[in-house]
PDB file of C-alpha atoms in Angstrom:
ATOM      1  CA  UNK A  11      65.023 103.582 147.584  1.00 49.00           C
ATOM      2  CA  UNK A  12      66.240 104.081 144.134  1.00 63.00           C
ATOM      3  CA  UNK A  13      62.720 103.140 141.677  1.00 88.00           C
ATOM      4  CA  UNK A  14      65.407 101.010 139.222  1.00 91.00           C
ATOM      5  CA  UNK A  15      66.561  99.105 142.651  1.00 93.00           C
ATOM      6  CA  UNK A  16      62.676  98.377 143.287  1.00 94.00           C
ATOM      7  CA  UNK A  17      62.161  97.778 139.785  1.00 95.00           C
ATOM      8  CA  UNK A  18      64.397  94.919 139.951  1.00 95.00           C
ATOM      9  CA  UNK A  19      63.736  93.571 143.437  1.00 95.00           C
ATOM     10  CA  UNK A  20      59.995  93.103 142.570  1.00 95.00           C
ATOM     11  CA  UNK A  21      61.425  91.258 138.944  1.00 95.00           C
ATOM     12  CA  UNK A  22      63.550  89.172 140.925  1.00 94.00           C
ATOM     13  CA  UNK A  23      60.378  88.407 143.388  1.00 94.00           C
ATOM     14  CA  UNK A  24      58.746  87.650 140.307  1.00 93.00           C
ATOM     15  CA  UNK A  25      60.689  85.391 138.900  1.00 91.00           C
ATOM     16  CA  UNK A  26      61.892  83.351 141.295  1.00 90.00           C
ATOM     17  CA  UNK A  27      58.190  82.767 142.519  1.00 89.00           C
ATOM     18  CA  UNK A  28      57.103  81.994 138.792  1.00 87.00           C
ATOM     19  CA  UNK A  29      60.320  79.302 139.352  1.00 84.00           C
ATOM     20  CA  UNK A  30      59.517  78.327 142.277  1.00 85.00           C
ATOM     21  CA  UNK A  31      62.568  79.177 143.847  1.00 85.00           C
ATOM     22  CA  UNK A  32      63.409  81.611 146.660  1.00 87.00           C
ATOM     23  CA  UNK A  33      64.357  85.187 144.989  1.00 89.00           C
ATOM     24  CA  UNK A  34      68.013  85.336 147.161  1.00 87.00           C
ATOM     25  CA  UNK A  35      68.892  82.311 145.027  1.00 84.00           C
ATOM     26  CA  UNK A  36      68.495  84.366 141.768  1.00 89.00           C
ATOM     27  CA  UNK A  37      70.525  87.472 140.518  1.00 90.00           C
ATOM     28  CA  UNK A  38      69.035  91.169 138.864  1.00 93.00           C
ATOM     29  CA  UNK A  39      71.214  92.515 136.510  1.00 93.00           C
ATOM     30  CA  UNK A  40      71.134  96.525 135.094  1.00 94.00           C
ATOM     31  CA  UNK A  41      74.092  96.994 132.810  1.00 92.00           C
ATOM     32  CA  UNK A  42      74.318  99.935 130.770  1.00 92.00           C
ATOM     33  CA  UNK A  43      76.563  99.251 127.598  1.00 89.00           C
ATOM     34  CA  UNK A  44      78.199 102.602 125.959  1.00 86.00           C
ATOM     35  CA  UNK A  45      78.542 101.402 122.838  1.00 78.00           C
ATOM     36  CA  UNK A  46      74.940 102.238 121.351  1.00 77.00           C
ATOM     37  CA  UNK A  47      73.636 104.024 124.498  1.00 84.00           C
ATOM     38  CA  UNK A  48      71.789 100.446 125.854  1.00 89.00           C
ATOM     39  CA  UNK A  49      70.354  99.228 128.807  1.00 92.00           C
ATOM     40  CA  UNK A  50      70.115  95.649 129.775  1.00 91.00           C
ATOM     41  CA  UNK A  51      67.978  94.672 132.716  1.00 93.00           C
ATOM     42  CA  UNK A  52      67.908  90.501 133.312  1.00 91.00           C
ATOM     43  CA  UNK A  53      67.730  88.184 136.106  1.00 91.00           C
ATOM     44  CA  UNK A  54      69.834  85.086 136.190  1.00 86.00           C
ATOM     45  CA  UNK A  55      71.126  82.108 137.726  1.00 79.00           C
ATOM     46  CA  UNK A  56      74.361  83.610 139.277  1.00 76.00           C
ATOM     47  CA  UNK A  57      76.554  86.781 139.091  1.00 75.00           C
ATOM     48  CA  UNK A  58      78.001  86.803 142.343  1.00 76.00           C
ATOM     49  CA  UNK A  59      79.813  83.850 144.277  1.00 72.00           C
ATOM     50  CA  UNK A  60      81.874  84.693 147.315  1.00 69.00           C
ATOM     51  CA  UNK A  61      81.263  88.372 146.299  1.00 69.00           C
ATOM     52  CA  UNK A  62      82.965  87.505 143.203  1.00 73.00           C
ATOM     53  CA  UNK A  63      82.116  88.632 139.336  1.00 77.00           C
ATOM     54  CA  UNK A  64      81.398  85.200 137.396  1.00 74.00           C
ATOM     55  CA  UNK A  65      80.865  86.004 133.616  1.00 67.00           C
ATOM     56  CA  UNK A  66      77.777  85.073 131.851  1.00 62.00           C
ATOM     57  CA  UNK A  67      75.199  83.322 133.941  1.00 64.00           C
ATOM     58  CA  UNK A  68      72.318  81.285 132.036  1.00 72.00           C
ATOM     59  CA  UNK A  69      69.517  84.342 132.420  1.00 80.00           C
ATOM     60  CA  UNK A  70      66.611  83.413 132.989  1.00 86.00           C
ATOM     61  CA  UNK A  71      64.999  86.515 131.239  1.00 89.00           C
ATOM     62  CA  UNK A  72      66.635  89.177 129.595  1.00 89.00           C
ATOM     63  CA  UNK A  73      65.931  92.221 127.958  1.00 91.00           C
ATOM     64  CA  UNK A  74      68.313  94.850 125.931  1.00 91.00           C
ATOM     65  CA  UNK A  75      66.613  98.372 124.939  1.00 92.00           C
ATOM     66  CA  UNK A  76      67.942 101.983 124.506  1.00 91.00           C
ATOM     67  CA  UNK A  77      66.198 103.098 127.495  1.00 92.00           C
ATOM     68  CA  UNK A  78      65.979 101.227 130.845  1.00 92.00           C
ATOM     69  CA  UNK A  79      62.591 102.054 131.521  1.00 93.00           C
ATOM     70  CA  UNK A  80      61.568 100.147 128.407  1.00 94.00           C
ATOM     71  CA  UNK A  81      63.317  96.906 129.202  1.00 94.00           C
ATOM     72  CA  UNK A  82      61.678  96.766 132.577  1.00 95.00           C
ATOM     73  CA  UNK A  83      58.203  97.385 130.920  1.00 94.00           C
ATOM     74  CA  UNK A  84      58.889  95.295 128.078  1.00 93.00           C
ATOM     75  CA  UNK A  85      60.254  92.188 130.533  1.00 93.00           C
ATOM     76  CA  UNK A  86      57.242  92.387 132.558  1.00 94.00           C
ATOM     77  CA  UNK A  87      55.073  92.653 129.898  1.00 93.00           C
ATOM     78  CA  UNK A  88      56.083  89.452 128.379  1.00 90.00           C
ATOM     79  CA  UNK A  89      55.712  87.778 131.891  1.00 91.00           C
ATOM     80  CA  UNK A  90      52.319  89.055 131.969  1.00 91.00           C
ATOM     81  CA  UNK A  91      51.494  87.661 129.060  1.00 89.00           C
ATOM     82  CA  UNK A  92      53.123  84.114 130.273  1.00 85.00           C
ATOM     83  CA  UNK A  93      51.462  84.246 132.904  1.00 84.00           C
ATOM     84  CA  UNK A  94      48.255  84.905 130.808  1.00 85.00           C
ATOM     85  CA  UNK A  95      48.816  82.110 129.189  1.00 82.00           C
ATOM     86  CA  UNK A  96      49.791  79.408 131.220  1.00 75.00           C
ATOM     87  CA  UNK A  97      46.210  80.170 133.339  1.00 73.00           C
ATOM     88  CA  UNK A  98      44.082  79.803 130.596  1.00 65.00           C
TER      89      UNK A  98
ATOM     90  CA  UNK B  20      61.153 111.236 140.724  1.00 39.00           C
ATOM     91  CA  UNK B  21      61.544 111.748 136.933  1.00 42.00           C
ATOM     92  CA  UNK B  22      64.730 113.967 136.949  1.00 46.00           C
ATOM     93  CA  UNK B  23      65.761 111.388 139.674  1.00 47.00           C
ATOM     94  CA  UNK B  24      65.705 108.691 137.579  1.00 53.00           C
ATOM     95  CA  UNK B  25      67.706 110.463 134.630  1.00 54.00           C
ATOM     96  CA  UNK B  26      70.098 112.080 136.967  1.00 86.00           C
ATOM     97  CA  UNK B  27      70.654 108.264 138.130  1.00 87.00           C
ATOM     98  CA  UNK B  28      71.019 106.751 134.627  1.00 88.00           C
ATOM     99  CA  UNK B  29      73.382 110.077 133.287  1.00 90.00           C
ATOM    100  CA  UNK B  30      75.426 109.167 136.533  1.00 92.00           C
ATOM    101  CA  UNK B  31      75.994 105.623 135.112  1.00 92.00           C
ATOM    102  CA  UNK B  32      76.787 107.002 131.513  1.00 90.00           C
ATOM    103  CA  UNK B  33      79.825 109.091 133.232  1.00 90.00           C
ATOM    104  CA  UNK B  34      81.297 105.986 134.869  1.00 92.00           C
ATOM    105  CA  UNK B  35      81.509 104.552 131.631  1.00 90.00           C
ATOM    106  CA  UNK B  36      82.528 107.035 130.072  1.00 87.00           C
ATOM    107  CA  UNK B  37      85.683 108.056 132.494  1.00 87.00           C
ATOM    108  CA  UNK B  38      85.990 104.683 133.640  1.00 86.00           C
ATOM    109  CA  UNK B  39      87.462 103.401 129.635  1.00 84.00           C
ATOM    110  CA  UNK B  40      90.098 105.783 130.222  1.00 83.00           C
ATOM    111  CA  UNK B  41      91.565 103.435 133.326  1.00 82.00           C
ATOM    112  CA  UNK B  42      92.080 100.123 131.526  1.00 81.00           C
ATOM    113  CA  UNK B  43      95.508  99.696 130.427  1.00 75.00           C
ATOM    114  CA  UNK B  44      94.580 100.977 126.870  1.00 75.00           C
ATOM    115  CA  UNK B  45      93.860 104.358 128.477  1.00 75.00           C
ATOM    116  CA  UNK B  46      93.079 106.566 125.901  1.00 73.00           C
ATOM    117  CA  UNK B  47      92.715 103.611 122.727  1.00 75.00           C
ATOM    118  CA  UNK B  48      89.701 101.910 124.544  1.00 76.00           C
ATOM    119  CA  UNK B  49      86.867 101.888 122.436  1.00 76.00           C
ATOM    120  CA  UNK B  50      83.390 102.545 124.366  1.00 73.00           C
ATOM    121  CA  UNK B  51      82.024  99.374 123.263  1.00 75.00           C
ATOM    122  CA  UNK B  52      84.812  97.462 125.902  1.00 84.00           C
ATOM    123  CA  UNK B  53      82.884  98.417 128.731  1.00 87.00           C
ATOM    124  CA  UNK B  54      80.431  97.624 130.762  1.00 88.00           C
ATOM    125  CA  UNK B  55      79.049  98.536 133.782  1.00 92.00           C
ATOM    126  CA  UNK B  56      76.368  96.389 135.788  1.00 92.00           C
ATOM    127  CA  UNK B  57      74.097  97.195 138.891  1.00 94.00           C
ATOM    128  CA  UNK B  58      73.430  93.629 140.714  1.00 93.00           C
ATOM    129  CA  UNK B  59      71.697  92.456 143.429  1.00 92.00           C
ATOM    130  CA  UNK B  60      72.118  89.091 144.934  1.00 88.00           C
ATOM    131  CA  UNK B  61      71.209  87.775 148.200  1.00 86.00           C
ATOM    132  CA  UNK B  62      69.905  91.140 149.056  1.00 87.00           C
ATOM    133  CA  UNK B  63      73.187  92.713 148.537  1.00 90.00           C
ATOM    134  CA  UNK B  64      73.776  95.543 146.205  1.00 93.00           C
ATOM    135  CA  UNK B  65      76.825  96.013 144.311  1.00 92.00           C
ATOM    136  CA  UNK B  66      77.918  98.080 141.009  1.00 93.00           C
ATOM    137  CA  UNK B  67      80.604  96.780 138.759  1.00 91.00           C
ATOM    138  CA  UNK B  68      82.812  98.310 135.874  1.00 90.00           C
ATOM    139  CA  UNK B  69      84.214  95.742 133.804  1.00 88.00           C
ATOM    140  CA  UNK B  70      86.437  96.001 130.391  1.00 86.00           C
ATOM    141  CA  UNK B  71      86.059  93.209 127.858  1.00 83.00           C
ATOM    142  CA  UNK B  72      88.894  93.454 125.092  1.00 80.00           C
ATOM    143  CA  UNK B  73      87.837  92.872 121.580  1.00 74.00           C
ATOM    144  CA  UNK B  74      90.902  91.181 121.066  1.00 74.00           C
ATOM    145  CA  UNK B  75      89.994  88.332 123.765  1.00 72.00           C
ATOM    146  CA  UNK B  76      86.530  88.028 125.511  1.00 68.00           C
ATOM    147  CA  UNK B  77      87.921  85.482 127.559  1.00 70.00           C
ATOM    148  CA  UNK B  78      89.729  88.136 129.402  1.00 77.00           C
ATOM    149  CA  UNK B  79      87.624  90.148 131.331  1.00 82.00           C
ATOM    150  CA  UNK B  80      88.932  92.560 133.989  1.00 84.00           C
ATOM    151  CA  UNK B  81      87.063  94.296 136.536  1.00 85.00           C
ATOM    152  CA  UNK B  82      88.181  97.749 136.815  1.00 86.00           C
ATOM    153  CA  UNK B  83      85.584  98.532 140.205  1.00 87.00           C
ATOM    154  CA  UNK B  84      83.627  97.292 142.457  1.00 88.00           C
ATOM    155  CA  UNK B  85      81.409  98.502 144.654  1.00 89.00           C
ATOM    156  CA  UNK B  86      79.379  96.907 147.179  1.00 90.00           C
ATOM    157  CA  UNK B  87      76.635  99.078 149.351  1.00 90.00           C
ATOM    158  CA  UNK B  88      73.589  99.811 151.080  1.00 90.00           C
ATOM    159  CA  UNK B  89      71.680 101.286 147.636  1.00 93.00           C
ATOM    160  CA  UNK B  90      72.094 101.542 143.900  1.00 93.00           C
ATOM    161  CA  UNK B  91      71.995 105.462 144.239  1.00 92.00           C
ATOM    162  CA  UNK B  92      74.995 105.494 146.902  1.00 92.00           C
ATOM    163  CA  UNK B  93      77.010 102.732 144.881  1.00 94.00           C
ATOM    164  CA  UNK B  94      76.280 104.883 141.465  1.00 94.00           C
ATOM    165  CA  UNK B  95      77.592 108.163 143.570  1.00 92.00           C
ATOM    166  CA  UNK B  96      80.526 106.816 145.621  1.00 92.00           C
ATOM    167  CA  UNK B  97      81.417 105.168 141.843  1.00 92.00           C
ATOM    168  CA  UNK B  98      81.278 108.144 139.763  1.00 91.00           C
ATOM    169  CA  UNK B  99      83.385 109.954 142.881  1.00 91.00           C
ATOM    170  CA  UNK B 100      86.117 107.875 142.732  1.00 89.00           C
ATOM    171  CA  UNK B 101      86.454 108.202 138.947  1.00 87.00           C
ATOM    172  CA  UNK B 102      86.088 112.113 139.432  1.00 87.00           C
ATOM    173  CA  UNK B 103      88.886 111.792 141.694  1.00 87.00           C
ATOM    174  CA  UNK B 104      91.023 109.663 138.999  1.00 83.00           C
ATOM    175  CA  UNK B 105      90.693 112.198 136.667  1.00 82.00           C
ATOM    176  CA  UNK B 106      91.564 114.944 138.878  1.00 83.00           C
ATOM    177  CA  UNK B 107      94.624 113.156 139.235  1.00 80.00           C
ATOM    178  CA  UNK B 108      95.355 112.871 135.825  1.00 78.00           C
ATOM    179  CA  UNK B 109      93.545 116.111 134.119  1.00 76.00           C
ATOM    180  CA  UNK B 110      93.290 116.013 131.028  1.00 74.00           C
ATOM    181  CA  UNK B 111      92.403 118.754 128.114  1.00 76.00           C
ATOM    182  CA  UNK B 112      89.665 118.159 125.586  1.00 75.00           C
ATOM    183  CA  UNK B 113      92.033 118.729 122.849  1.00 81.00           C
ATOM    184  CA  UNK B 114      95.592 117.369 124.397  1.00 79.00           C
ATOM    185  CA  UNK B 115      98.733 117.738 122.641  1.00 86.00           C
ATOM    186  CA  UNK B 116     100.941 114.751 122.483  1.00 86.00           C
ATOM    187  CA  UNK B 117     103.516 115.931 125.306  1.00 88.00           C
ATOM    188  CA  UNK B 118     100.315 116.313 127.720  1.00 84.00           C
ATOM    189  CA  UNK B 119      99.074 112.445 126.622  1.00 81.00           C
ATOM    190  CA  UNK B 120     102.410 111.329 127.114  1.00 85.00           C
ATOM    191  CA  UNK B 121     102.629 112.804 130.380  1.00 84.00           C
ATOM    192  CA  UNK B 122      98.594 112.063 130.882  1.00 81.00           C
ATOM    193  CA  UNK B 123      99.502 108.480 129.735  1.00 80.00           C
ATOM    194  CA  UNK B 124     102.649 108.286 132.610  1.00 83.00           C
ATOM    195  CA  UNK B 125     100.250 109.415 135.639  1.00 82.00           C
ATOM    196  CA  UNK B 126      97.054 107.137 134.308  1.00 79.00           C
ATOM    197  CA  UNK B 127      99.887 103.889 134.581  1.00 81.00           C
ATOM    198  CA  UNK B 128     101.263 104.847 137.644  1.00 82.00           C
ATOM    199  CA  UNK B 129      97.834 104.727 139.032  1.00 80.00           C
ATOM    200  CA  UNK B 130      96.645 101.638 137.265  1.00 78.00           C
ATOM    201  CA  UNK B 131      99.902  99.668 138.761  1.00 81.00           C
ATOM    202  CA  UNK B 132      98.810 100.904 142.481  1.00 81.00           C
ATOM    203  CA  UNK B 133      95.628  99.763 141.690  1.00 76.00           C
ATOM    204  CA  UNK B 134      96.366  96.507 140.240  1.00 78.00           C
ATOM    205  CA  UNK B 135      98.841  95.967 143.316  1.00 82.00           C
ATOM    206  CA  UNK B 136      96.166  97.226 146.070  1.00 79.00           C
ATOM    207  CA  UNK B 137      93.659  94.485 143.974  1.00 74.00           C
ATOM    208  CA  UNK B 138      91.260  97.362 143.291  1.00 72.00           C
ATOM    209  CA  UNK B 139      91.409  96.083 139.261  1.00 73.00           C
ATOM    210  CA  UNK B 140      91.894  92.347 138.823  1.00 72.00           C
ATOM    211  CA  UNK B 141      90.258  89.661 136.277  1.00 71.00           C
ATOM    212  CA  UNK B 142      87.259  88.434 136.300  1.00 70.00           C
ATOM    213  CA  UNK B 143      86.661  84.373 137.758  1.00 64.00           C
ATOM    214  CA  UNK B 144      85.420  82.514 134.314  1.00 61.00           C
ATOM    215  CA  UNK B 145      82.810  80.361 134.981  1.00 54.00           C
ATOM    216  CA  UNK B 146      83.190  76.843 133.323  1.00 50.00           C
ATOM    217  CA  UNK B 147      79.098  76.544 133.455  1.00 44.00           C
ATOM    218  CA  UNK B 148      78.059  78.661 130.913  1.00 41.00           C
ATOM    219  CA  UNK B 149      75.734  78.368 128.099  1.00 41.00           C
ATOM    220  CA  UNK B 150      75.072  80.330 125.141  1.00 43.00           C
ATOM    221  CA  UNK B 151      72.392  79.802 123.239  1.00 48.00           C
ATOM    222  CA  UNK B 152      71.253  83.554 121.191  1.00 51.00           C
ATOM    223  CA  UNK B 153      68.511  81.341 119.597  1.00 55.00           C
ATOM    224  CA  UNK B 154      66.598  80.343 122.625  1.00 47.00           C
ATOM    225  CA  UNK B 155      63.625  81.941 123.798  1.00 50.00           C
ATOM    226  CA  UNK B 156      64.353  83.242 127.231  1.00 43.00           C
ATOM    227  CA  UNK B 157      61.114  84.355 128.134  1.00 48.00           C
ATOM    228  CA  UNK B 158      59.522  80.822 127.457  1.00 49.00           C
ATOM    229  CA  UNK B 159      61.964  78.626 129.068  1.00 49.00           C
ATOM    230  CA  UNK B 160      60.261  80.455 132.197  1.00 45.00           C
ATOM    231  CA  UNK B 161      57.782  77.578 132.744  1.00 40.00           C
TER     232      UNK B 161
END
């Protein structure tokens, strides 16, 4: 298996237990943009209906960074630290 | 698994990259009009290579998609079919404008089969969106 396709399995597994929803109702999103050279890795509401494109869902969390090994540190990072938080 | 990883992500650069010569601007789309996204849903995979215009967000078109077993054989079977594309329609570094005129005839004759076969098509707008670049994404979590 690709390591950015486990990458983003594990977010969405992540996120949708810290939501408390199952993760096949949630979407993972990489998108690389050209303009700038970025990466964008997020996980959202919806993406996909009926195997359809839907623009924009509401992301849950998002992340934009020239490299796409960054915004997967970077976004789990910041749920670490939620997570940190919220236990305390 | 390094080189793996970067041979992945250059693979996803050259989609975009040949992909912006297949909207109907051809050879006038700027890089920033496209985008290509990697999704998983539901446990499916699929890649897709959409053009936003500058001139109207609203319309979005998808110019591919891909759905698959893996990220790796959606990002290969991609770039692939946009190899083949521009093997159809090759294309110097430096062309004169007789060979973008004729470059420009073959690229529209293949963008019309397309758009007929349903291969490019716009993108469903979803009435539910919200935008809101002030919120704090990461703390709506909980």
């Amino acid at each position: 298996m690709n390591d950015h396709q486990k990458q983003l399995k594990d977010l969405v597994a992540r996120v949708a237990q810290m939501n408390g929803v199952k993760p096949k109702e949630l979407t993972g999103n990489i998108s690389y943009y050209p303009i700038e050279d970025t990466w964008g890795v997020s996980v959202g509401l919806f993406f996909i209906e009926n195997d359809q494109y839907i623009t924009t869902p509401e992301f849950l969390v998002e992340m934009i960074d020239h490299s796409l090994e960054t915004c997967f540190s970077k976004i789990n990072g910041e749920l670490d630290k939620l997570l940190a938080a919220t236990s305390n | 698994m390094e080189n793996m990883d970067l041979n992945f992500q250059n693979k996803l650069i050259g989609i975009a990259e040949i992909s912006k010569y297949y909207t109907t601007k051809g050879l006038d789309t700027p890089s920033d009009e496209i985008d290509v996204e990697l999704v998983i849903k539901d446990g499916k995979h699929h890649l897709f290579v959409l053009h936003y215009p500058l001139e109207d967000k609203n319309t979005i078109t998808m110019l591919l998609k891909n759905s698959g077993e893996s990220f790796s054989q959606l990002v290969e079977s991609t770039l692939q079919h946009f190899y083949a594309l521009g093997q159809k329609t090759p294309l110097s570094e430096y062309p004169s404008p007789e060979e973008q005129t004729r470059w420009n005839e073959q690229r529209k004759a293949i963008i019309a089969e397309r758009l007929e076969s349903g291969d490019i098509k716009p993108v469903k707008l979803s009435g539910s969106v919200i935008i809101d670049e002030n919120r704090d994404i990461i703390g709506d979590l909980l």
